[in-house]
Coordinates of C-alpha atoms in Angstrom, one line a residue:
X9 CA 142.6 77.6 110.7
X10 CA 146.2 77.0 109.6
X11 CA 147.4 73.3 109.8
X12 CA 151.1 72.5 109.8
X13 CA 152.2 68.8 109.4
X14 CA 155.4 67.2 110.6
X15 CA 158.5 66.0 108.9
X16 CA 157.7 63.8 105.9
X17 CA 154.0 64.8 106.0
X18 CA 152.1 66.2 103.1
X19 CA 148.7 67.9 102.7
X20 CA 147.0 64.8 101.4
X21 CA 147.9 62.7 104.4
X22 CA 145.8 64.9 106.6
X23 CA 142.7 65.3 104.4
X24 CA 140.5 63.4 106.9
X25 CA 141.8 65.6 109.8
X26 CA 141.2 68.8 107.8
X27 CA 137.7 67.7 106.8
X28 CA 136.8 67.3 110.5
X29 CA 137.4 71.0 111.1
X30 CA 135.9 72.0 107.8
X31 CA 132.7 70.3 108.8
X32 CA 132.8 72.3 112.1
X33 CA 132.8 75.5 110.2
X34 CA 136.5 76.3 109.9
X35 CA 138.2 77.6 106.7
X36 CA 141.2 75.3 106.8
X37 CA 144.5 76.2 105.1
X38 CA 147.2 73.5 104.9
X39 CA 150.6 73.6 103.2
X40 CA 153.8 71.5 102.6
X41 CA 157.0 72.6 104.3
X42 CA 159.9 73.4 102.0
X43 CA 161.8 70.2 101.1
X44 CA 158.8 67.9 101.3
X45 CA 155.4 67.2 99.8
X46 CA 154.7 69.5 96.9
X47 CA 157.4 71.9 98.0
X48 CA 160.3 69.5 97.5
X49 CA 162.0 71.4 94.7
X50 CA 165.4 69.8 94.1
X51 CA 166.0 69.0 97.8
X52 CA 166.6 65.2 98.1
X53 CA 165.2 63.4 101.2
X54 CA 164.1 66.6 102.9
X55 CA 167.6 67.5 103.9
X56 CA 168.1 70.8 105.7
X57 CA 171.1 72.3 107.6
X58 CA 169.0 74.7 109.7
X59 CA 165.4 75.2 110.8
X60 CA 165.7 79.0 110.6
X61 CA 164.3 79.1 107.0
X62 CA 161.3 77.1 108.2
X63 CA 160.6 79.5 111.0
X64 CA 160.8 82.4 108.5
X65 CA 158.6 80.6 106.1
X66 CA 155.9 80.0 108.7
X67 CA 156.0 83.6 109.9
X68 CA 155.6 84.9 106.3
X69 CA 152.9 82.4 105.5
X70 CA 150.9 83.4 108.6
X71 CA 151.2 87.1 107.6
X72 CA 150.0 86.4 104.1
X73 CA 147.3 84.1 105.2
X74 CA 145.9 86.7 107.7
X75 CA 145.8 89.3 104.9
X76 CA 143.8 86.9 102.7
X77 CA 141.2 85.6 105.1
X78 CA 139.0 87.2 107.8
X79 CA 139.6 86.1 111.4
X80 CA 139.6 84.8 114.0
X81 CA 142.8 82.9 113.5
X82 CA 144.0 79.6 115.0
X83 CA 146.9 77.4 114.1
X84 CA 147.5 73.7 114.7
X85 CA 150.9 72.0 114.3
X86 CA 151.8 68.3 114.5
X87 CA 155.3 67.0 115.5
X88 CA 157.9 69.1 113.6
X89 CA 155.1 71.4 112.6
X90 CA 154.2 71.9 116.3
X91 CA 157.8 72.7 117.1
X92 CA 158.1 75.3 114.4
X93 CA 154.7 76.8 115.3
X94 CA 155.9 77.2 118.9
X95 CA 159.2 78.7 117.8
X96 CA 157.2 81.1 115.6
X97 CA 154.9 82.1 118.5
X98 CA 157.9 82.6 120.8
X99 CA 160.1 84.5 118.4
X100 CA 157.9 86.2 115.8
X101 CA 154.7 86.8 117.8
X102 CA 152.2 86.3 115.0
X103 CA 148.6 87.6 115.6
X104 CA 146.8 84.4 116.4
X105 CA 143.9 83.8 118.9
X106 CA 145.0 80.3 119.9
X107 CA 147.3 77.5 118.9
X108 CA 147.4 73.7 119.3
X109 CA 150.5 71.6 119.4
X110 CA 149.9 67.9 118.7
X111 CA 152.8 65.7 119.8
X112 CA 155.2 68.6 119.2
X113 CA 158.9 67.8 118.6
X114 CA 160.3 69.7 121.5
X115 CA 163.0 67.1 121.9
X116 CA 163.8 64.0 119.9
X117 CA 163.2 60.8 121.8
X118 CA 166.5 59.0 121.7
X119 CA 165.3 56.2 124.0
X120 CA 168.0 55.1 126.6
X121 CA 170.6 57.4 125.0
X122 CA 170.7 60.9 126.4
X123 CA 169.6 63.6 124.0
X124 CA 173.0 65.4 124.2
X125 CA 174.6 62.2 122.9
X126 CA 172.3 62.0 120.0
X127 CA 173.1 65.7 119.2
X128 CA 176.8 65.0 119.5
X129 CA 176.6 62.1 117.0
X130 CA 174.6 64.1 114.5
X131 CA 177.1 67.0 114.8
X132 CA 180.1 64.7 114.4
X133 CA 178.6 63.1 111.3
X134 CA 177.9 66.5 109.8
X135 CA 181.4 67.7 110.6
X136 CA 182.8 64.6 108.8
X137 CA 180.9 65.6 105.6
X138 CA 177.9 63.2 106.1
X139 CA 175.4 66.0 106.8
X140 CA 173.3 65.3 103.6
X141 CA 173.4 61.5 104.1
X142 CA 170.5 59.5 105.7
X143 CA 171.1 58.9 109.4
X144 CA 170.0 55.2 108.9
X145 CA 168.9 52.9 106.1
X146 CA 165.6 51.0 106.2
X147 CA 165.9 47.3 105.2
X148 CA 162.4 47.5 103.6
X149 CA 160.7 50.5 102.2
X150 CA 157.9 51.2 102.5
X151 CA 157.6 49.6 105.9
X152 CA 154.4 47.5 105.7
X153 CA 151.4 47.6 108.0
X154 CA 152.0 46.0 111.4
X155 CA 155.6 46.9 111.2
X156 CA 157.6 48.7 113.9
X157 CA 157.1 51.9 112.0
X158 CA 153.4 51.6 112.2
X159 CA 153.6 50.9 115.9
X160 CA 155.6 54.1 116.4
X161 CA 153.0 56.2 114.4
X162 CA 149.5 54.8 114.9
X163 CA 147.4 51.9 116.0
X164 CA 145.2 52.3 113.0
X165 CA 146.1 50.0 110.2
X166 CA 143.7 51.7 107.8
X167 CA 145.2 55.1 108.3
X168 CA 148.7 53.8 108.1
X169 CA 148.0 52.1 104.8
X170 CA 146.5 55.4 103.5
X171 CA 149.9 57.0 103.8
X172 CA 151.4 54.0 101.9
X173 CA 148.8 54.4 99.2
X174 CA 149.9 58.0 98.7
X175 CA 153.5 56.9 98.5
X176 CA 152.7 54.5 95.7
X177 CA 150.8 57.1 93.8
X178 CA 153.5 59.8 94.3
X179 CA 156.8 58.1 95.3
X180 CA 158.5 61.4 95.9
X181 CA 156.3 62.0 99.0
X182 CA 158.4 59.4 100.9
X183 CA 161.4 61.3 102.3
X184 CA 162.9 58.2 103.9
X185 CA 165.2 58.7 107.0
X186 CA 166.2 62.1 108.0
X187 CA 169.7 63.2 107.2
X188 CA 172.4 63.8 109.8
X189 CA 172.3 67.5 109.0
X190 CA 168.5 67.5 109.6
X191 CA 169.0 65.8 113.0
X192 CA 171.7 68.3 114.0
X193 CA 169.4 71.2 113.0
X194 CA 166.5 69.7 114.9
X195 CA 168.5 69.4 118.1
X196 CA 169.7 73.0 117.7
X197 CA 166.2 74.2 117.1
X198 CA 164.8 72.4 120.1
X199 CA 167.6 74.0 122.2
X200 CA 166.5 77.4 120.9
X201 CA 163.1 77.0 122.7
X202 CA 164.4 78.1 126.1
X203 CA 162.1 78.4 129.1
X204 CA 162.5 82.2 128.9
X205 CA 161.3 82.2 125.3
X206 CA 158.4 79.9 126.1
X207 CA 157.2 82.2 128.9
X208 CA 156.7 85.0 126.3
X209 CA 154.0 83.0 124.5
X210 CA 150.9 84.7 125.9
X211 CA 148.1 83.4 123.7
X212 CA 146.2 80.3 124.8
X213 CA 148.2 77.2 123.7
X214 CA 147.0 73.6 124.0
X215 CA 149.7 70.8 124.0
X216 CA 148.8 67.2 123.4
X217 CA 151.3 64.4 123.9
X218 CA 151.6 60.6 124.1
X219 CA 153.4 59.3 127.2
X220 CA 154.8 56.3 125.1
X221 CA 155.7 58.4 122.1
X222 CA 158.8 56.8 120.5
X223 CA 159.6 59.7 118.3
X224 CA 159.4 62.8 120.4
X225 CA 160.0 63.4 124.1
X226 CA 156.9 63.3 126.3
X227 CA 159.0 64.8 129.2
X228 CA 159.9 67.8 127.0
X229 CA 156.2 68.4 126.1
X230 CA 155.2 68.3 129.8
X231 CA 158.1 70.7 130.7
X232 CA 157.2 73.1 127.9
X233 CA 153.6 73.2 128.9
X234 CA 154.5 74.7 132.3
X235 CA 156.0 77.8 130.8
X236 CA 153.4 79.8 128.7
X237 CA 151.0 81.5 131.1
X238 CA 147.9 80.3 129.2
X239 CA 149.1 76.8 128.3
X240 CA 147.0 73.7 128.8
X241 CA 148.2 70.1 128.6
X242 CA 146.6 66.7 127.8
X243 CA 148.7 63.5 127.8
X244 CA 147.5 60.2 126.4
X245 CA 148.7 57.1 128.1
X246 CA 148.6 54.5 125.3
X247 CA 148.4 56.4 122.0
X248 CA 151.2 56.5 119.4
X249 CA 152.8 59.6 117.8
X250 CA 150.2 60.5 115.2
X251 CA 147.3 61.4 117.6
X252 CA 145.1 62.8 114.9
X253 CA 145.6 59.6 112.7
X254 CA 145.3 57.1 115.6
X255 CA 142.6 54.5 116.1
X256 CA 139.3 56.2 116.9
X257 CA 139.5 55.5 120.7
X258 CA 142.4 58.0 120.9
X259 CA 141.8 60.2 117.8
X260 CA 138.2 61.1 118.8
X261 CA 139.3 62.1 122.3
X262 CA 142.0 64.3 120.8
X263 CA 139.5 66.0 118.6
X264 CA 137.2 66.5 121.5
X265 CA 139.9 68.1 123.6
X266 CA 141.0 70.4 120.7
X267 CA 137.5 71.4 119.7
X268 CA 136.6 72.2 123.3
X269 CA 139.8 74.3 123.7
X270 CA 139.1 76.2 120.4
X271 CA 135.5 76.8 121.4
X272 CA 136.6 78.4 124.6
X273 CA 139.4 80.6 123.2
X274 CA 138.5 81.5 119.6
X275 CA 135.3 83.5 119.1
X276 CA 133.6 84.4 115.9
X277 CA 134.0 88.0 114.8

């Protein structure tokens, strides 16, 4: 199993999640996207002007991973990782038996503002030379437990504080707000996932989403799930964005749904 986290995530944040599948017999491989986690290099704040290098990175990683480990092969992506996994499936056709997209970023949730307006603002800011600048500034960093940030991510105070602990231990793991350029690139990458491309994804794909997700669009997840011929969809009514790090009432149901899906579609060699 290959696990891909979202923007600002890092391998250690999902150790509990990875352990769940390890106990179930999976050989789990996780990684840090370029510009974040242990792959930051000299990139500040996770800034990127395009998602194309990330798609290429994932395609190359899957190829190298398949060469190193015996199959069968499944991949799971959360948020930005789910978006990039879906783009890779649609455009590069890696040899996987199944894929799971958890709260995939198929469009940014801009609330009452239309997505096209958010894209236009990000594009304008980039055009005026602000592409590498944070799109907003947090008054307090890190945002403490019981903050608005926690409400957006998870109902589990314990799991939210686990992320803050890693930030204290390794401050560079906290990317802060995305840059205007990153937002512009994200909108462009979401637009690249056309209905025609999605229809070419022929392996079994499970999409999980939260109806009240404040970060990514639930409507976009539902729409995307209608395109691949072997796609399945499960939506959670009251969960927050980080379904795999939510309180147990949501998290365990998500694991149950994913494990059932993988048991049905991924067979031992």
